[in-house]
Coordinates of C-alpha atoms in Angstrom, one line a residue:
V491 CA -35.9 44.8 -36.8
A492 CA -36.7 41.7 -34.5
T493 CA -40.5 42.3 -33.6
A494 CA -39.4 41.2 -29.9
W495 CA -37.8 44.7 -29.6
W496 CA -41.0 46.5 -29.9
T497 CA -42.9 44.2 -27.4
A498 CA -43.1 44.6 -23.6
P499 CA -42.3 41.5 -21.8
T500 CA -44.5 40.8 -18.6
Y501 CA -42.7 41.4 -15.3
G502 CA -43.3 37.6 -14.6
Y503 CA -41.5 36.6 -17.7
A504 CA -38.6 39.1 -17.2
S505 CA -38.2 38.2 -13.5
G506 CA -38.3 34.5 -14.2
Y507 CA -35.7 35.1 -17.0
S508 CA -33.3 36.8 -14.8
G509 CA -33.8 34.9 -11.5
C510 CA -35.5 37.8 -9.5
S511 CA -38.5 37.7 -7.2
E512 CA -41.8 36.9 -8.4
Q513 CA -43.1 39.7 -6.2
P514 CA -42.5 42.9 -8.1
V515 CA -41.1 45.9 -6.5
S516 CA -42.0 49.4 -8.1
Y517 CA -39.5 52.1 -8.2
E518 CA -41.2 55.5 -8.8
Y519 CA -39.0 58.6 -8.9
G520 CA -40.5 62.2 -8.1
D521 CA -42.1 63.9 -5.2
D522 CA -44.6 61.1 -4.8
G523 CA -41.9 58.4 -4.8
I524 CA -38.4 58.1 -4.4
Y525 CA -36.8 61.5 -4.2
V526 CA -33.7 63.7 -2.7
E527 CA -34.0 66.4 -0.2
N528 CA -31.4 68.1 2.0
G529 CA -28.6 65.6 1.1
N530 CA -30.8 62.2 1.9
V531 CA -32.8 59.9 -0.4
Y532 CA -36.5 59.4 0.8
V533 CA -39.1 56.9 -0.2
G534 CA -42.2 58.5 0.8
D535 CA -41.5 60.4 4.1
Q536 CA -38.8 57.7 5.3
A537 CA -35.2 58.6 4.6
V538 CA -33.6 55.5 3.4
A539 CA -29.8 56.6 2.5
S540 CA -27.8 59.7 2.2
E541 CA -27.5 60.6 -1.5
E542 CA -23.9 59.5 -1.8
E543 CA -24.7 56.2 -0.2
Y544 CA -27.7 55.7 -2.8
Y545 CA -25.2 56.7 -5.4
D546 CA -22.8 54.4 -4.5
Q547 CA -25.3 51.6 -4.3
A548 CA -26.3 52.2 -7.8
N549 CA -22.8 52.6 -8.9
E550 CA -22.0 49.0 -7.4
I551 CA -24.9 47.5 -9.1
A552 CA -24.1 49.0 -12.3
G553 CA -20.3 47.5 -12.0
D554 CA -17.4 48.4 -14.5
F555 CA -17.6 48.5 -18.2
P556 CA -17.4 44.8 -19.5
S557 CA -15.1 43.2 -21.9
D558 CA -16.5 41.2 -24.9
S559 CA -15.3 38.0 -23.1
E560 CA -17.3 38.7 -20.0
T561 CA -20.6 39.6 -21.9
G562 CA -20.3 37.0 -24.6
G563 CA -19.6 39.6 -27.4
D564 CA -22.6 41.0 -29.3
A565 CA -26.1 41.1 -27.4
A566 CA -28.0 41.8 -30.7
A567 CA -26.6 38.5 -32.2
D568 CA -27.3 36.7 -29.0
E569 CA -30.7 37.7 -28.6
A570 CA -31.3 36.0 -31.9
E571 CA -30.2 32.9 -30.3
G572 CA -32.5 33.4 -27.4
D573 CA -29.7 34.7 -24.8
W574 CA -31.0 38.1 -24.5
L575 CA -34.6 39.3 -23.7
P576 CA -35.2 42.6 -25.2
L577 CA -37.0 45.0 -22.7
G578 CA -38.0 47.7 -25.3
V579 CA -37.0 50.9 -27.0
F580 CA -38.0 54.0 -25.0
A581 CA -38.0 57.6 -25.8
V582 CA -36.2 59.6 -23.1
V583 CA -38.2 62.8 -21.8
S584 CA -37.9 65.7 -19.3
E585 CA -40.7 67.2 -17.7
G586 CA -42.4 69.6 -19.8
Q587 CA -40.6 68.6 -22.9
T588 CA -42.9 68.3 -26.0
K589 CA -40.0 66.3 -27.9
S590 CA -37.6 63.6 -27.1
E591 CA -33.9 63.9 -27.9
M592 CA -32.9 60.5 -27.0
T593 CA -33.6 56.9 -27.4
L594 CA -32.9 54.1 -25.1
Q595 CA -32.8 50.4 -26.4
I596 CA -31.9 47.9 -23.6
A597 CA -31.9 43.9 -23.2
L598 CA -31.4 41.7 -20.3
N599 CA -29.6 38.3 -20.2
K600 CA -30.5 35.3 -17.7
E601 CA -27.3 36.6 -15.2
G602 CA -29.1 39.9 -15.0
M603 CA -26.8 41.6 -17.1
V604 CA -28.4 44.8 -18.8
R605 CA -27.1 45.8 -22.3
G606 CA -28.0 48.5 -24.9
N607 CA -27.5 51.8 -26.9
L608 CA -28.6 55.1 -26.3
K609 CA -28.8 57.3 -29.4
I610 CA -28.8 60.9 -29.5
D611 CA -31.2 62.0 -32.0
L612 CA -29.8 65.3 -32.7
T613 CA -26.3 63.8 -33.8
D614 CA -27.3 60.4 -34.4
K615 CA -24.4 59.3 -31.9
V616 CA -25.0 56.1 -30.5
I617 CA -23.5 55.4 -26.8
Q618 CA -23.1 52.0 -25.5
V619 CA -25.3 51.1 -22.3
F620 CA -24.3 48.4 -19.8
G621 CA -25.4 47.6 -16.3
N622 CA -27.1 44.9 -13.9
V623 CA -30.1 44.0 -12.2
D624 CA -29.6 43.6 -8.3
K625 CA -31.7 40.3 -8.2
E626 CA -33.0 41.0 -4.5
T627 CA -34.1 44.5 -4.7
Q628 CA -34.8 44.7 -8.6
R629 CA -33.1 47.8 -8.6
V630 CA -31.7 48.2 -12.3
A631 CA -28.5 50.5 -12.6
L632 CA -26.9 51.5 -15.8
K633 CA -23.8 53.3 -17.2
L634 CA -22.8 54.9 -20.3
E635 CA -19.5 54.2 -22.0
G636 CA -17.0 56.8 -21.5
K637 CA -19.2 58.6 -18.9
D638 CA -18.1 56.6 -15.8
D639 CA -19.7 59.3 -13.3
I640 CA -23.4 59.0 -14.7
V641 CA -25.5 56.1 -13.5
I642 CA -29.1 55.7 -14.5
E643 CA -31.5 53.5 -12.3
A644 CA -35.1 52.0 -12.7
G645 CA -36.9 49.0 -11.4
L646 CA -37.2 45.9 -13.4
Y647 CA -40.9 45.9 -12.9
N648 CA -41.2 49.4 -14.1
L649 CA -39.1 48.5 -17.2
T650 CA -41.7 46.2 -18.2
E651 CA -44.4 49.0 -18.2
D652 CA -45.0 51.5 -21.1
V653 CA -44.5 54.6 -19.1
L654 CA -41.9 55.1 -16.0
T655 CA -39.5 57.4 -14.5
V656 CA -35.7 56.9 -14.0
M657 CA -33.1 58.8 -11.9
I658 CA -30.1 59.8 -13.4
H659 CA -27.2 60.5 -10.8
Y660 CA -24.6 63.1 -12.0
G661 CA -22.1 62.1 -9.5
K662 CA -22.9 61.7 -5.8
D663 CA -24.5 64.9 -5.4
R664 CA -26.7 65.7 -8.3
Q665 CA -29.6 63.7 -9.7
E666 CA -32.4 64.3 -12.0
E667 CA -35.4 62.5 -12.9
R668 CA -36.5 61.7 -16.6
G669 CA -39.4 59.7 -18.2
L670 CA -39.2 56.8 -20.4
I671 CA -42.0 56.0 -22.9
R672 CA -42.2 52.9 -24.8
L673 CA -41.9 53.0 -28.5
T674 CA -43.9 50.6 -30.8
Q675 CA -43.0 49.4 -34.2
D676 CA -45.6 51.7 -35.6
D677 CA -44.4 54.7 -33.8
E678 CA -42.8 57.6 -35.2
S679 CA -39.9 59.0 -33.4
P680 CA -40.6 62.5 -31.6
E681 CA -38.6 64.0 -34.5
G682 CA -40.8 62.5 -37.2
Q683 CA -38.4 59.7 -38.3
D684 CA -39.1 56.0 -37.8
S685 CA -37.8 54.7 -34.8
A686 CA -35.3 51.9 -35.5
P687 CA -33.3 50.4 -32.5
Q688 CA -29.4 50.1 -33.2
S689 CA -27.6 47.0 -32.6
T690 CA -26.6 46.4 -29.1
E691 CA -23.0 45.6 -29.8
N692 CA -20.3 45.5 -26.9

């Protein structure tokens, strides 16, 4: 496993690599940050969009599932040639959860595309992840292969941190927050097995 997968890039490096602004924007989801109430999305006490509009924004950022010709094929192979910057390997956790049931591995390229895998620990199923960074807002939106209505969003700056929150949209009118915790090469997964990233094949 490449050492780079287990090392957090700095925001300055990730933003410069993908052409985003040097000034970081933090996306924190939850009661003290970005949250949904009465059909509207709030940042603090300021309504910024309806939940449908906010979902549509994330869905547009993520885009449609790309073909190999659009992505250049195998992101893991391209990463070895310096074309992809690993953002890391994360345990996905819910509030109050003591064990993670999923592991997320993602990488970023110079065009702002994000690719990776979501591994379901119980079944060892691996789902391909794809999406993009909005270079103006630094908002990252991801989709899962075969699950078109689900959109996961985070901030690029936050994805360079060791602990962050993400918002998962289950369609236009249901959202949930999850936590991501960065894993290191010395970590054991929450199930007690060594954590090993899967190939980010497309």
